[in-house]
Amino acid sequence: MPELVLELNGQTWTLDRTRSYHLGRDPQADLVFQDSRVSWRHASVRWAGQGWVLEDNGSTNGTFSQGQRVQHLPLVPGTVVHLGNATDGPRITCSAPAAQQAPPAYQQPPAAYAQPPAYPQQQPAAYPQQPAAYPQGTPSHQFPQAQHAQQAPHTPAMPAAAPASPVPPSGPPGGAPGAGAPAGFGGGPADRGATSLHRIAVGKVTRIGRALENELVVSDLQVSRLHAEFLAHPDGRFEIRDMGSHNGTYVNGQQLPKNGHRYLGQNDTVGIGHSTFRLVGGQLQEFVDTGEVSFSARHLTVKVNNGQLTILNDVSFGVPEKSLIGVIGPSGSGKSTLLRALTGYRPATYGEVLYDHRNLYTHFAELRHRIGLVPQDDILHTALPIRQALRLAAQLRFPGDVAEAERNARVEEVLAELKLSHHATKRISSLSGGQRKRVSVALELLTKPSLIFLDEPTSGLDPGMDRDVMQLLRGLADDGRTVLVVTHSVAELDLCDRVLVMAPGGGVAYFGPPKEALNFFGYETWADVFSAFENYRDYDWMGRWRGSQHYQMYAADLDAVQPQAAQFQPMAAMQQKAQSWGSQVWTLMRRYAAVIVADRGFLGLTVALPIVLGAVSAFIPADYGLGYGPQDRGFRNGDASMVLLILVVGMCFSGAANAVRELIKERVIYERERAVGLSRSAYLMSKVFVLGIVTVLQAAILSIIGFAPRDMPVEGVIVEDSPALEMTVVLMALGCTSMMLGLVISALVRTSEMTMPLLVMISVIQLVFTGALFKVHGSLGVEQLSWLMPSRWALAGVGTTADLNTLTASPEEPDPDPIWKHEAGYWLLDMLMLGLLAVICGYLVMKFLRRHEPEVMRN
């Protein structure tokens, strides 16, 4: 067979025409380059039937021969090719093999690699019945070989050249080369060089921002128009000042106070948007995060129940930049726990997560904008059209000084990239499962993250949609992002660059190329592998992995660092937000109102509920209502108390029902938006304002139906001529307080199914403690407990206006309840108590919402 030898930096590769070869910075390429001018998948070499040819794969900087850029070049001995630059780019020389050599391009792997310890095949007869049946003296990293598995499955041949490391070398412990400098700024073993250099003149100010009038323009929508400024003092000191930026200025991962300043040393780094700056001498080096970052986990361990139970066990792996990683494993193997540890939502008990050699936990405030997370559930309101939902999300995520046209342009870019433009006006709920997942991905792409994590994106999808989603993720990785996907589907794993297999107990059973995984386990299908996990749950899968050559190739370097307790820096209580508090509230209110209007079923029920409840109260004859007509003094509290009781309990139920599901159904959305800068109080107040308006309107409808047919001979205690208005105000206040109680339930429960039973229970309790069914006043313990019930104070409020004490008095009991007295002081007391209970409920909601936030943000 005609052979060709390629020479690069003193290394040679003898090519075989039976396969093609890939060249680029991709660690999986056959010829791997570290030069940043070489594209990720730059070119390929193949046998074309008549001879060898090199084809450029659309590289950014081009492929050159004799000074000319080429797309298709025949290769013969003597041909010289430059990649990335015509003069000083990496040089490849072609030659013929020496007659006495003829080294094979592929050689057989070592025996330990070619014959991995085989697992028992999926034949019940071959399974040992008890662990004692295993051969005695079997090392912990080997598995008993089944009788019919004497020959190991075929293992793909290994290239003669030593394989490139799949992960950039690790930096020093703590994830900070030098004193916290990210890779790419010297001092880090993965130094890629600065993107650009800027000279700072002594005594002059260098302003940084998105606006063109800055001396250093950063074209990043995460950066404010006037973001920060560098100042070089005559005494040699350098200073960074924040100029009131929206997303903040970070020094060594910690945010400067708004309009704050700090002096910099030579090892300090400054983070602004996707750019990181470092002073070197009199120059300012800039590194723009375009996705070319390493990501690795070291010794991640998660313990719960006071350290008694381990649900994630010493997980270490490294992710090549711009790659697609699949995470699979049986249920309960810790996949979701791993995802939360990798994203900082639930930091590990031990270990560290390194983003470009920077500790994610201690730099979370800065790096959170560079990480996208797509949970299994939708992270957008499905009642809204795609374009409207994305525009509202963009308004929350981008700085307040980003013009609407700029935000909308970015939304249209993402829609076009994910091929959603022709669906932009459709409601998200009307889309197929695969398209809805595209919309969730589109939301995360708005801020151009370098890392994207997805949790079960193909769950519930048919095989065709499964393939479409995985091909979408493959495309995202090829376009310059690192994508990690947790999935139960194994049909499209070959699209991944690496696969991480989790074993029962939360340990790693395998990490490496997906095409080698089944050979590693010794099975033909993934179903057999998962069955083995189930049947041998006590087997040391992690030990077998660490005793393999795959471990030495793909993970051993990461395990060289000793495990240590995880450390994370909680975000400051006054963390700057992309939007001001008021702007966030207004945007959230508009979005929530749009969701309510789009949900016609909820809107119809909201209007019908007070009408029905008001009509129920109208069944009581008017002569036995709130007037002074003939009344049966023989039974307690009379018909007047019954009318008021129905209106009060109806308003309790309406107010609570409005809010009881609002937080639980948006929990995933809130958790994600909180991680990217949403204010907790702004979120709550948006709910309070919108639901408050809805509840007040319901109270007005209920009052009109309940009070209009009644004779009102009494005078009001506050507004003498309008007793009905006074009682309507009380019902409005009661509705808002009950709404806050509903929000407490919604923030407290774990599933939406729990809300309705709790709503019924709360409504019954409210009914019992009103004081209308039995005497509450004077009952030790019962009266004090009733003070916690909004219905108790609401009935007292309307009862004060209606002079319920007089209406229900009897010779035996002339003063049934002191707080029903027809006096202005008691009415104001009732309103004050309703307001106080609402404030207490609001405080509880804030506390409960805190549990649904990334731990590093809990302040």
PDB file of C-alpha atoms in Angstrom, residues 150-337:
ATOM      1  CA  GLN A 150     -12.663 -16.159  27.293  1.00  0.00           C
ATOM      2  CA  GLN A 151     -11.889 -13.863  24.398  1.00  0.00           C
ATOM      3  CA  ALA A 152     -12.065 -10.150  24.922  1.00  0.00           C
ATOM      4  CA  PRO A 153     -14.099  -8.153  22.439  1.00  0.00           C
ATOM      5  CA  HIS A 154     -12.247  -6.560  19.607  1.00  0.00           C
ATOM      6  CA  THR A 155     -10.475  -3.382  20.676  1.00  0.00           C
ATOM      7  CA  PRO A 156      -9.775  -0.645  18.133  1.00  0.00           C
ATOM      8  CA  ALA A 157      -6.129  -0.347  17.263  1.00  0.00           C
ATOM      9  CA  MET A 158      -4.162   2.409  18.909  1.00  0.00           C
ATOM     10  CA  PRO A 159      -2.099   4.921  16.930  1.00  0.00           C
ATOM     11  CA  ALA A 160       1.626   4.442  16.973  1.00  0.00           C
ATOM     12  CA  ALA A 161       2.184   7.944  18.236  1.00  0.00           C
ATOM     13  CA  ALA A 162       1.517   8.534  21.891  1.00  0.00           C
ATOM     14  CA  PRO A 163      -2.044   9.793  22.298  1.00  0.00           C
ATOM     15  CA  ALA A 164      -2.503  13.392  23.239  1.00  0.00           C
ATOM     16  CA  SER A 165      -3.721  14.009  26.723  1.00  0.00           C
ATOM     17  CA  PRO A 166      -7.506  14.377  26.643  1.00  0.00           C
ATOM     18  CA  VAL A 167      -7.380  17.149  29.212  1.00  0.00           C
ATOM     19  CA  PRO A 168      -5.084  20.127  29.505  1.00  0.00           C
ATOM     20  CA  PRO A 169      -2.630  19.594  32.351  1.00  0.00           C
ATOM     21  CA  SER A 170      -3.977  20.544  35.708  1.00  0.00           C
ATOM     22  CA  GLY A 171      -2.978  23.686  37.467  1.00  0.00           C
ATOM     23  CA  PRO A 172      -1.953  23.903  41.088  1.00  0.00           C
ATOM     24  CA  PRO A 173      -4.446  23.058  43.812  1.00  0.00           C
ATOM     25  CA  GLY A 174      -7.225  25.553  44.251  1.00  0.00           C
ATOM     26  CA  GLY A 175      -7.603  26.168  40.581  1.00  0.00           C
ATOM     27  CA  ALA A 176      -5.523  29.316  40.485  1.00  0.00           C
ATOM     28  CA  PRO A 177      -2.250  29.351  38.598  1.00  0.00           C
ATOM     29  CA  GLY A 178       0.092  31.589  40.401  1.00  0.00           C
ATOM     30  CA  ALA A 179      -2.075  33.807  42.539  1.00  0.00           C
ATOM     31  CA  GLY A 180      -5.401  33.234  40.936  1.00  0.00           C
ATOM     32  CA  ALA A 181      -4.519  33.918  37.327  1.00  0.00           C
ATOM     33  CA  PRO A 182      -6.526  31.967  34.800  1.00  0.00           C
ATOM     34  CA  ALA A 183      -4.870  29.892  32.151  1.00  0.00           C
ATOM     35  CA  GLY A 184      -3.804  31.966  29.255  1.00  0.00           C
ATOM     36  CA  PHE A 185      -1.951  34.584  31.331  1.00  0.00           C
ATOM     37  CA  GLY A 186       1.296  32.892  32.065  1.00  0.00           C
ATOM     38  CA  GLY A 187       1.999  30.892  35.129  1.00  0.00           C
ATOM     39  CA  GLY A 188      -0.635  28.380  34.154  1.00  0.00           C
ATOM     40  CA  PRO A 189       0.316  25.144  32.458  1.00  0.00           C
ATOM     41  CA  ALA A 190      -2.381  25.637  29.830  1.00  0.00           C
ATOM     42  CA  ASP A 191      -1.027  29.013  28.757  1.00  0.00           C
ATOM     43  CA  ARG A 192      -2.573  29.947  25.421  1.00  0.00           C
ATOM     44  CA  GLY A 193      -1.373  33.521  25.276  1.00  0.00           C
ATOM     45  CA  ALA A 194      -3.391  36.705  25.556  1.00  0.00           C
ATOM     46  CA  THR A 195      -6.062  37.543  23.013  1.00  0.00           C
ATOM     47  CA  SER A 196      -4.777  41.116  22.814  1.00  0.00           C
ATOM     48  CA  LEU A 197      -2.367  43.503  24.542  1.00  0.00           C
ATOM     49  CA  HIS A 198      -3.052  47.075  25.659  1.00  0.00           C
ATOM     50  CA  ARG A 199      -0.494  49.603  26.884  1.00  0.00           C
ATOM     51  CA  ILE A 200      -1.517  51.827  29.800  1.00  0.00           C
ATOM     52  CA  ALA A 201       0.052  55.262  29.832  1.00  0.00           C
ATOM     53  CA  VAL A 202       1.237  56.487  33.229  1.00  0.00           C
ATOM     54  CA  GLY A 203      -1.064  59.067  34.714  1.00  0.00           C
ATOM     55  CA  LYS A 204      -3.836  58.453  32.212  1.00  0.00           C
ATOM     56  CA  VAL A 205      -7.148  56.687  32.597  1.00  0.00           C
ATOM     57  CA  THR A 206      -8.026  53.731  30.387  1.00  0.00           C
ATOM     58  CA  ARG A 207     -11.775  53.256  30.331  1.00  0.00           C
ATOM     59  CA  ILE A 208     -13.319  49.872  29.552  1.00  0.00           C
ATOM     60  CA  GLY A 209     -16.844  49.331  28.311  1.00  0.00           C
ATOM     61  CA  ARG A 210     -19.180  48.537  25.484  1.00  0.00           C
ATOM     62  CA  ALA A 211     -19.492  52.115  24.195  1.00  0.00           C
ATOM     63  CA  LEU A 212     -17.220  53.241  21.363  1.00  0.00           C
ATOM     64  CA  GLU A 213     -15.955  56.256  23.329  1.00  0.00           C
ATOM     65  CA  ASN A 214     -14.003  53.964  25.682  1.00  0.00           C
ATOM     66  CA  GLU A 215     -10.262  53.561  25.167  1.00  0.00           C
ATOM     67  CA  LEU A 216     -10.753  49.775  25.434  1.00  0.00           C
ATOM     68  CA  VAL A 217     -13.982  48.658  23.774  1.00  0.00           C
ATOM     69  CA  VAL A 218     -15.396  45.258  24.793  1.00  0.00           C
ATOM     70  CA  SER A 219     -18.135  44.085  22.423  1.00  0.00           C
ATOM     71  CA  ASP A 220     -19.996  42.002  24.978  1.00  0.00           C
ATOM     72  CA  LEU A 221     -23.624  42.634  25.966  1.00  0.00           C
ATOM     73  CA  GLN A 222     -22.784  41.508  29.503  1.00  0.00           C
ATOM     74  CA  VAL A 223     -20.531  44.571  29.812  1.00  0.00           C
ATOM     75  CA  SER A 224     -21.956  48.009  30.632  1.00  0.00           C
ATOM     76  CA  ARG A 225     -21.456  50.924  28.259  1.00  0.00           C
ATOM     77  CA  LEU A 226     -19.106  52.568  30.779  1.00  0.00           C
ATOM     78  CA  HIS A 227     -18.011  49.642  32.888  1.00  0.00           C
ATOM     79  CA  ALA A 228     -14.655  50.294  34.600  1.00  0.00           C
ATOM     80  CA  GLU A 229     -11.403  52.154  34.246  1.00  0.00           C
ATOM     81  CA  PHE A 230      -7.701  51.420  34.784  1.00  0.00           C
ATOM     82  CA  LEU A 231      -5.397  54.073  36.178  1.00  0.00           C
ATOM     83  CA  ALA A 232      -1.599  53.875  36.159  1.00  0.00           C
ATOM     84  CA  HIS A 233      -0.245  56.070  38.972  1.00  0.00           C
ATOM     85  CA  PRO A 234       3.166  57.778  38.656  1.00  0.00           C
ATOM     86  CA  ASP A 235       4.440  55.775  41.632  1.00  0.00           C
ATOM     87  CA  GLY A 236       4.015  52.559  39.644  1.00  0.00           C
ATOM     88  CA  ARG A 237       0.796  51.423  41.251  1.00  0.00           C
ATOM     89  CA  PHE A 238      -2.214  50.373  39.150  1.00  0.00           C
ATOM     90  CA  GLU A 239      -5.811  50.880  40.158  1.00  0.00           C
ATOM     91  CA  ILE A 240      -9.108  49.484  38.871  1.00  0.00           C
ATOM     92  CA  ARG A 241     -12.340  51.402  39.455  1.00  0.00           C
ATOM     93  CA  ASP A 242     -15.879  50.228  38.868  1.00  0.00           C
ATOM     94  CA  MET A 243     -18.004  52.871  37.136  1.00  0.00           C
ATOM     95  CA  GLY A 244     -21.374  51.743  38.435  1.00  0.00           C
ATOM     96  CA  SER A 245     -21.493  48.710  36.159  1.00  0.00           C
ATOM     97  CA  HIS A 246     -24.559  46.506  36.074  1.00  0.00           C
ATOM     98  CA  ASN A 247     -22.943  43.062  36.141  1.00  0.00           C
ATOM     99  CA  GLY A 248     -20.000  44.084  38.281  1.00  0.00           C
ATOM    100  CA  THR A 249     -16.209  44.190  38.096  1.00  0.00           C
ATOM    101  CA  TYR A 250     -14.331  41.271  39.643  1.00  0.00           C
ATOM    102  CA  VAL A 251     -10.817  41.143  41.069  1.00  0.00           C
ATOM    103  CA  ASN A 252      -9.553  37.600  41.598  1.00  0.00           C
ATOM    104  CA  GLY A 253     -13.133  36.372  41.386  1.00  0.00           C
ATOM    105  CA  GLN A 254     -14.522  38.733  44.046  1.00  0.00           C
ATOM    106  CA  GLN A 255     -16.794  41.598  43.066  1.00  0.00           C
ATOM    107  CA  LEU A 256     -15.857  45.185  43.730  1.00  0.00           C
ATOM    108  CA  PRO A 257     -18.509  47.316  45.411  1.00  0.00           C
ATOM    109  CA  LYS A 258     -20.454  49.445  42.977  1.00  0.00           C
ATOM    110  CA  ASN A 259     -18.260  52.452  42.118  1.00  0.00           C
ATOM    111  CA  GLY A 260     -15.553  50.879  44.302  1.00  0.00           C
ATOM    112  CA  HIS A 261     -11.846  50.665  43.519  1.00  0.00           C
ATOM    113  CA  ARG A 262      -8.824  48.524  44.295  1.00  0.00           C
ATOM    114  CA  TYR A 263      -5.077  48.626  43.696  1.00  0.00           C
ATOM    115  CA  LEU A 264      -3.728  45.750  41.614  1.00  0.00           C
ATOM    116  CA  GLY A 265      -0.627  43.632  41.817  1.00  0.00           C
ATOM    117  CA  GLN A 266       1.107  41.852  38.966  1.00  0.00           C
ATOM    118  CA  ASN A 267      -0.683  38.572  39.726  1.00  0.00           C
ATOM    119  CA  ASP A 268      -4.177  39.995  40.118  1.00  0.00           C
ATOM    120  CA  THR A 269      -6.828  39.337  37.468  1.00  0.00           C
ATOM    121  CA  VAL A 270      -9.787  41.525  36.599  1.00  0.00           C
ATOM    122  CA  GLY A 271     -12.961  39.988  35.206  1.00  0.00           C
ATOM    123  CA  ILE A 272     -15.326  42.068  33.078  1.00  0.00           C
ATOM    124  CA  GLY A 273     -18.015  40.136  31.221  1.00  0.00           C
ATOM    125  CA  HIS A 274     -16.397  37.389  29.170  1.00  0.00           C
ATOM    126  CA  SER A 275     -13.018  39.157  29.266  1.00  0.00           C
ATOM    127  CA  THR A 276     -10.284  38.755  31.851  1.00  0.00           C
ATOM    128  CA  PHE A 277      -7.408  41.227  32.214  1.00  0.00           C
ATOM    129  CA  ARG A 278      -4.019  40.947  33.861  1.00  0.00           C
ATOM    130  CA  LEU A 279      -1.209  43.450  34.302  1.00  0.00           C
ATOM    131  CA  VAL A 280       2.188  42.351  33.020  1.00  0.00           C
ATOM    132  CA  GLY A 281       4.741  45.111  33.304  1.00  0.00           C
ATOM    133  CA  GLY A 282       3.233  48.180  31.688  1.00  0.00           C
ATOM    134  CA  GLN A 283       0.864  46.196  29.519  1.00  0.00           C
ATOM    135  CA  LEU A 284      -2.659  45.029  30.093  1.00  0.00           C
ATOM    136  CA  GLN A 285      -3.211  41.529  28.746  1.00  0.00           C
ATOM    137  CA  GLU A 286      -6.752  40.620  27.724  1.00  0.00           C
ATOM    138  CA  PHE A 287      -8.101  37.113  27.354  1.00  0.00           C
ATOM    139  CA  VAL A 288     -11.585  36.783  25.837  1.00  0.00           C
ATOM    140  CA  ASP A 289     -13.444  33.655  26.850  1.00  0.00           C
ATOM    141  CA  THR A 290     -14.775  32.351  23.531  1.00  0.00           C
ATOM    142  CA  GLY A 291     -15.188  28.771  24.720  1.00  0.00           C
ATOM    143  CA  GLU A 292     -11.567  27.663  24.586  1.00  0.00           C
ATOM    144  CA  VAL A 293     -11.490  26.750  28.255  1.00  0.00           C
ATOM    145  CA  SER A 294     -10.757  23.559  30.107  1.00  0.00           C
ATOM    146  CA  PHE A 295     -13.174  22.178  32.667  1.00  0.00           C
ATOM    147  CA  SER A 296     -12.410  19.466  35.183  1.00  0.00           C
ATOM    148  CA  ALA A 297     -13.623  17.917  38.403  1.00  0.00           C
ATOM    149  CA  ARG A 298     -11.277  16.643  41.103  1.00  0.00           C
ATOM    150  CA  HIS A 299     -12.311  14.232  43.836  1.00  0.00           C
ATOM    151  CA  LEU A 300     -15.919  15.420  43.974  1.00  0.00           C
ATOM    152  CA  THR A 301     -17.596  13.824  46.971  1.00  0.00           C
ATOM    153  CA  VAL A 302     -21.036  14.661  48.339  1.00  0.00           C
ATOM    154  CA  LYS A 303     -22.102  13.444  51.764  1.00  0.00           C
ATOM    155  CA  VAL A 304     -25.521  13.877  53.370  1.00  0.00           C
ATOM    156  CA  ASN A 305     -27.125  12.996  56.707  1.00  0.00           C
ATOM    157  CA  ASN A 306     -24.261  14.562  58.649  1.00  0.00           C
ATOM    158  CA  GLY A 307     -21.691  12.700  56.600  1.00  0.00           C
ATOM    159  CA  GLN A 308     -23.253   9.287  57.168  1.00  0.00           C
ATOM    160  CA  LEU A 309     -24.290   8.701  53.550  1.00  0.00           C
ATOM    161  CA  THR A 310     -22.165   9.235  50.438  1.00  0.00           C
ATOM    162  CA  ILE A 311     -24.164   9.906  47.275  1.00  0.00           C
ATOM    163  CA  LEU A 312     -21.224  11.022  45.116  1.00  0.00           C
ATOM    164  CA  ASN A 313     -17.946   9.200  45.597  1.00  0.00           C
ATOM    165  CA  ASP A 314     -14.586  10.697  44.586  1.00  0.00           C
ATOM    166  CA  VAL A 315     -15.464  11.650  40.999  1.00  0.00           C
ATOM    167  CA  SER A 316     -12.634  13.014  38.864  1.00  0.00           C
ATOM    168  CA  PHE A 317     -12.616  13.702  35.138  1.00  0.00           C
ATOM    169  CA  GLY A 318     -11.453  16.349  32.700  1.00  0.00           C
ATOM    170  CA  VAL A 319     -13.403  17.781  29.791  1.00  0.00           C
ATOM    171  CA  PRO A 320     -11.588  18.745  26.580  1.00  0.00           C
ATOM    172  CA  GLU A 321     -12.519  22.212  25.378  1.00  0.00           C
ATOM    173  CA  LYS A 322     -15.248  22.471  22.742  1.00  0.00           C
ATOM    174  CA  SER A 323     -16.434  18.910  23.228  1.00  0.00           C
ATOM    175  CA  LEU A 324     -19.633  16.992  23.932  1.00  0.00           C
ATOM    176  CA  ILE A 325     -19.638  14.864  27.079  1.00  0.00           C
ATOM    177  CA  GLY A 326     -22.349  12.316  27.880  1.00  0.00           C
ATOM    178  CA  VAL A 327     -23.057  11.230  31.475  1.00  0.00           C
ATOM    179  CA  ILE A 328     -24.973   7.980  31.852  1.00  0.00           C
ATOM    180  CA  GLY A 329     -25.616   5.490  34.603  1.00  0.00           C
ATOM    181  CA  PRO A 330     -28.377   3.606  36.373  1.00  0.00           C
ATOM    182  CA  SER A 331     -30.957   5.385  38.513  1.00  0.00           C
ATOM    183  CA  GLY A 332     -29.503   6.434  41.849  1.00  0.00           C
ATOM    184  CA  SER A 333     -25.917   6.557  40.608  1.00  0.00           C
ATOM    185  CA  GLY A 334     -25.537  10.267  41.388  1.00  0.00           C
ATOM    186  CA  LYS A 335     -25.894  11.839  37.948  1.00  0.00           C
ATOM    187  CA  SER A 336     -28.118  14.714  39.054  1.00  0.00           C
ATOM    188  CA  THR A 337     -26.010  15.227  42.180  1.00  0.00           C
TER     189      THR A 337
END
